[in-house]
Each structure stands twice: as C-alpha cells, then as structure tokens.
Backbone as JSON, one array per atom type, in Angstrom:
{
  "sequence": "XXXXXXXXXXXXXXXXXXXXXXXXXXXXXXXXXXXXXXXXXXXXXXXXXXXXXXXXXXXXXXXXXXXXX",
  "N": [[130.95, -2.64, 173.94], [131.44, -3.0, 170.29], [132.69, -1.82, 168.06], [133.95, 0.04, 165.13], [136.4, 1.85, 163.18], [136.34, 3.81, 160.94], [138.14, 4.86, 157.62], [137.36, 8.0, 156.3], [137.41, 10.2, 155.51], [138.63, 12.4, 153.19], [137.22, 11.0, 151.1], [135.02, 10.78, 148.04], [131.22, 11.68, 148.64], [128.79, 9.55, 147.12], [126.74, 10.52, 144.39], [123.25, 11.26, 144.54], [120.38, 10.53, 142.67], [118.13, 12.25, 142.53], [119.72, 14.56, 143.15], [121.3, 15.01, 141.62], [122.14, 17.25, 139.84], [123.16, 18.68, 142.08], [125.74, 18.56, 143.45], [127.48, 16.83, 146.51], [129.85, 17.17, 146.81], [132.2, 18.76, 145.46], [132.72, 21.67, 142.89], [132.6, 24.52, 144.74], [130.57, 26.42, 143.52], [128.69, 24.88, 142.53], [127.85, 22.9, 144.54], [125.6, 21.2, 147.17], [124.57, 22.43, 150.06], [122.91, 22.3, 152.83], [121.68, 22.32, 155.98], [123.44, 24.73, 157.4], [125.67, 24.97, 160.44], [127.93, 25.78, 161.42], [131.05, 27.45, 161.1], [134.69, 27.09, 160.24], [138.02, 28.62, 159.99], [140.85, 27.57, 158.79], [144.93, 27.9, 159.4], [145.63, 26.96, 157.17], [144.41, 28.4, 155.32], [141.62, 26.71, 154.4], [138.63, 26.09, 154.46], [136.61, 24.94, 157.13], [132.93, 23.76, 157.32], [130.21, 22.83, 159.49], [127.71, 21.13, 158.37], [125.17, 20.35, 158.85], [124.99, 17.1, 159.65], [127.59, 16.3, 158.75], [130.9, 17.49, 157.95], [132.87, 19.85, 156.17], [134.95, 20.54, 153.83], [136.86, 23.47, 152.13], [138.69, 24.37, 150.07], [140.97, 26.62, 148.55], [141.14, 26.55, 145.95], [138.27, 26.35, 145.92], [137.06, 24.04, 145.46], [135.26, 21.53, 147.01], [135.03, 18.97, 150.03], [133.82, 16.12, 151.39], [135.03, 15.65, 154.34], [133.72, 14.46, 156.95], [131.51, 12.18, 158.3]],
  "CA": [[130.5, -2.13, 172.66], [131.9, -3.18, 169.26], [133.1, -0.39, 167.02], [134.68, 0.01, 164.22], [136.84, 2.93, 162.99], [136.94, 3.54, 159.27], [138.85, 5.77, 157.31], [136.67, 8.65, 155.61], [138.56, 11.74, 155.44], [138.57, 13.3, 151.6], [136.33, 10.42, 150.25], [133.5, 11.65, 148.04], [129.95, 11.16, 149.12], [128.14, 9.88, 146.14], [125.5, 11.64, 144.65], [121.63, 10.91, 144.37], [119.86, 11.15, 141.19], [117.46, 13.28, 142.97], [120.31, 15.13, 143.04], [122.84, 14.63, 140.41], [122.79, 18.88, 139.17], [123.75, 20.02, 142.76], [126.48, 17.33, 144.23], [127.77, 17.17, 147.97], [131.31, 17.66, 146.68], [132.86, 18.69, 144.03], [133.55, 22.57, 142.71], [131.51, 25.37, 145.5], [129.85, 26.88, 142.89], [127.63, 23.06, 142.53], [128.04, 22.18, 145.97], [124.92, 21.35, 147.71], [124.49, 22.53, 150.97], [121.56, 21.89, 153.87], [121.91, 22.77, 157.3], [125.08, 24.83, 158.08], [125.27, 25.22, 161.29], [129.04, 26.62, 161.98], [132.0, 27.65, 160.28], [136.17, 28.06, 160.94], [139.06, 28.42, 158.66], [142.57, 27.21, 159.1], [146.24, 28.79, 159.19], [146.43, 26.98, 155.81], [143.45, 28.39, 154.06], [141.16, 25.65, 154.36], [137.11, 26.67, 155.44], [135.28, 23.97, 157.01], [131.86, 24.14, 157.42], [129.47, 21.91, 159.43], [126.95, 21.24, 157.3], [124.16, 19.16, 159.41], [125.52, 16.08, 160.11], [128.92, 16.31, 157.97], [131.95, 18.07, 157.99], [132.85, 20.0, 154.98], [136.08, 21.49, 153.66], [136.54, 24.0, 150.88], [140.03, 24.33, 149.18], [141.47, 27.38, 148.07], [140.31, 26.48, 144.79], [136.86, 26.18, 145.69], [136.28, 22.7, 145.52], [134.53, 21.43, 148.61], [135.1, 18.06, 149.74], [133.44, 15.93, 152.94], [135.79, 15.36, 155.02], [133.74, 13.3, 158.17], [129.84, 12.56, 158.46]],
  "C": [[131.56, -2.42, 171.62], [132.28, -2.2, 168.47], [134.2, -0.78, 166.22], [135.63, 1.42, 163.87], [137.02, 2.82, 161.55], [137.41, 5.28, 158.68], [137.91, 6.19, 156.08], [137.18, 9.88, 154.5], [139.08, 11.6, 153.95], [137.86, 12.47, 150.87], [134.9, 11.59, 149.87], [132.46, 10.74, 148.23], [129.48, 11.01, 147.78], [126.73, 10.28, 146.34], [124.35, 10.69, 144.5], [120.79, 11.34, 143.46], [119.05, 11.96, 141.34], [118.42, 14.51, 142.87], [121.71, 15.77, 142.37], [123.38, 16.31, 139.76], [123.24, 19.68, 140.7], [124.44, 18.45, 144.15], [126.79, 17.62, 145.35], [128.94, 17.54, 147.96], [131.35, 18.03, 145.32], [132.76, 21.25, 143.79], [132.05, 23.84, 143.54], [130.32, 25.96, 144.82], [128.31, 25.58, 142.51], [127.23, 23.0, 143.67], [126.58, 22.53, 146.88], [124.98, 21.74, 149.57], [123.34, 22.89, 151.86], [121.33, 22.63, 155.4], [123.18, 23.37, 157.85], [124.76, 25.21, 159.05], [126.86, 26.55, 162.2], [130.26, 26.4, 161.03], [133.84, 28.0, 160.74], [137.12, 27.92, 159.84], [140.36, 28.47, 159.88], [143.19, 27.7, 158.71], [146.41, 28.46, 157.47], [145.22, 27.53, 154.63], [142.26, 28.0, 153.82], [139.76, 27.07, 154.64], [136.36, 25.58, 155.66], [134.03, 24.11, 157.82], [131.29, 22.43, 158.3], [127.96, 22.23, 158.98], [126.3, 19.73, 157.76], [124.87, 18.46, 160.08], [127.21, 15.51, 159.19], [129.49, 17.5, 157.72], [132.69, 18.35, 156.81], [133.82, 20.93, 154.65], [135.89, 22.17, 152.56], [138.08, 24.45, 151.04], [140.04, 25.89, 149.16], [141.33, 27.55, 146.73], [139.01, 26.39, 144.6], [136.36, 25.46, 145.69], [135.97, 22.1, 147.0], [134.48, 19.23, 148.54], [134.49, 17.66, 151.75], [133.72, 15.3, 153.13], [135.31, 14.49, 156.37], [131.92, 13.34, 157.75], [129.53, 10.9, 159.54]]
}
C-alpha cells in the first residue's frame, strides 16, 4: 500500500458558502459543529473535541481550530 503522510495539524478547513455565517474554525462562539461524539482537555488548557470525522481544539481564548480530519 502507498501512503502518504501530510502535515495538517492547525491548518484551517475552508469554509463553504453554504456555510460561510457558521465556519469550522475560527472564534467558538461561530464555530460550526456536527456530530460530537467525545471530549478531553489537556494539562495545558486545551479542549479537544471529536467532532464526526475531525479533531477539534479550542484555545483558551475560544478560538477553535481543526487540528486532524
């Protein structure tokens, strides 16, 4: 099997004009979200959420960013 490995981790997902008033990243209060299914927070703060089929951090400031999918 062929595989690739690419580097994802804090890129944002762009959005979809279907969806352009409720983005996949950007500040929690916006932040669309679909299927959560489970949740853990880290020593530093962090909360990430899976959220369907992507992996979804949220800052300490609130901004939410997806981190794997």
């Amino acid at each position: 099997m062929n595989a690739t490995i690419v580097a994802i981790s804090a890129t944002k997902v762009p959005n979809h004009a279907n969806r352009a008033d409720r983005p996949l990243d950007g500040p929690l209060t916006l932040a669309l979200f679909s299927f959560t299914n489970d949740i853990c927070f880290s020593t530093g703060g962090m909360i990430y959420v899976n959220d369907d089929i992507l992996i979804r951090r949220i800052d300490g400031a609130g901004q939410v960013t997806t981190w794997a999918f």
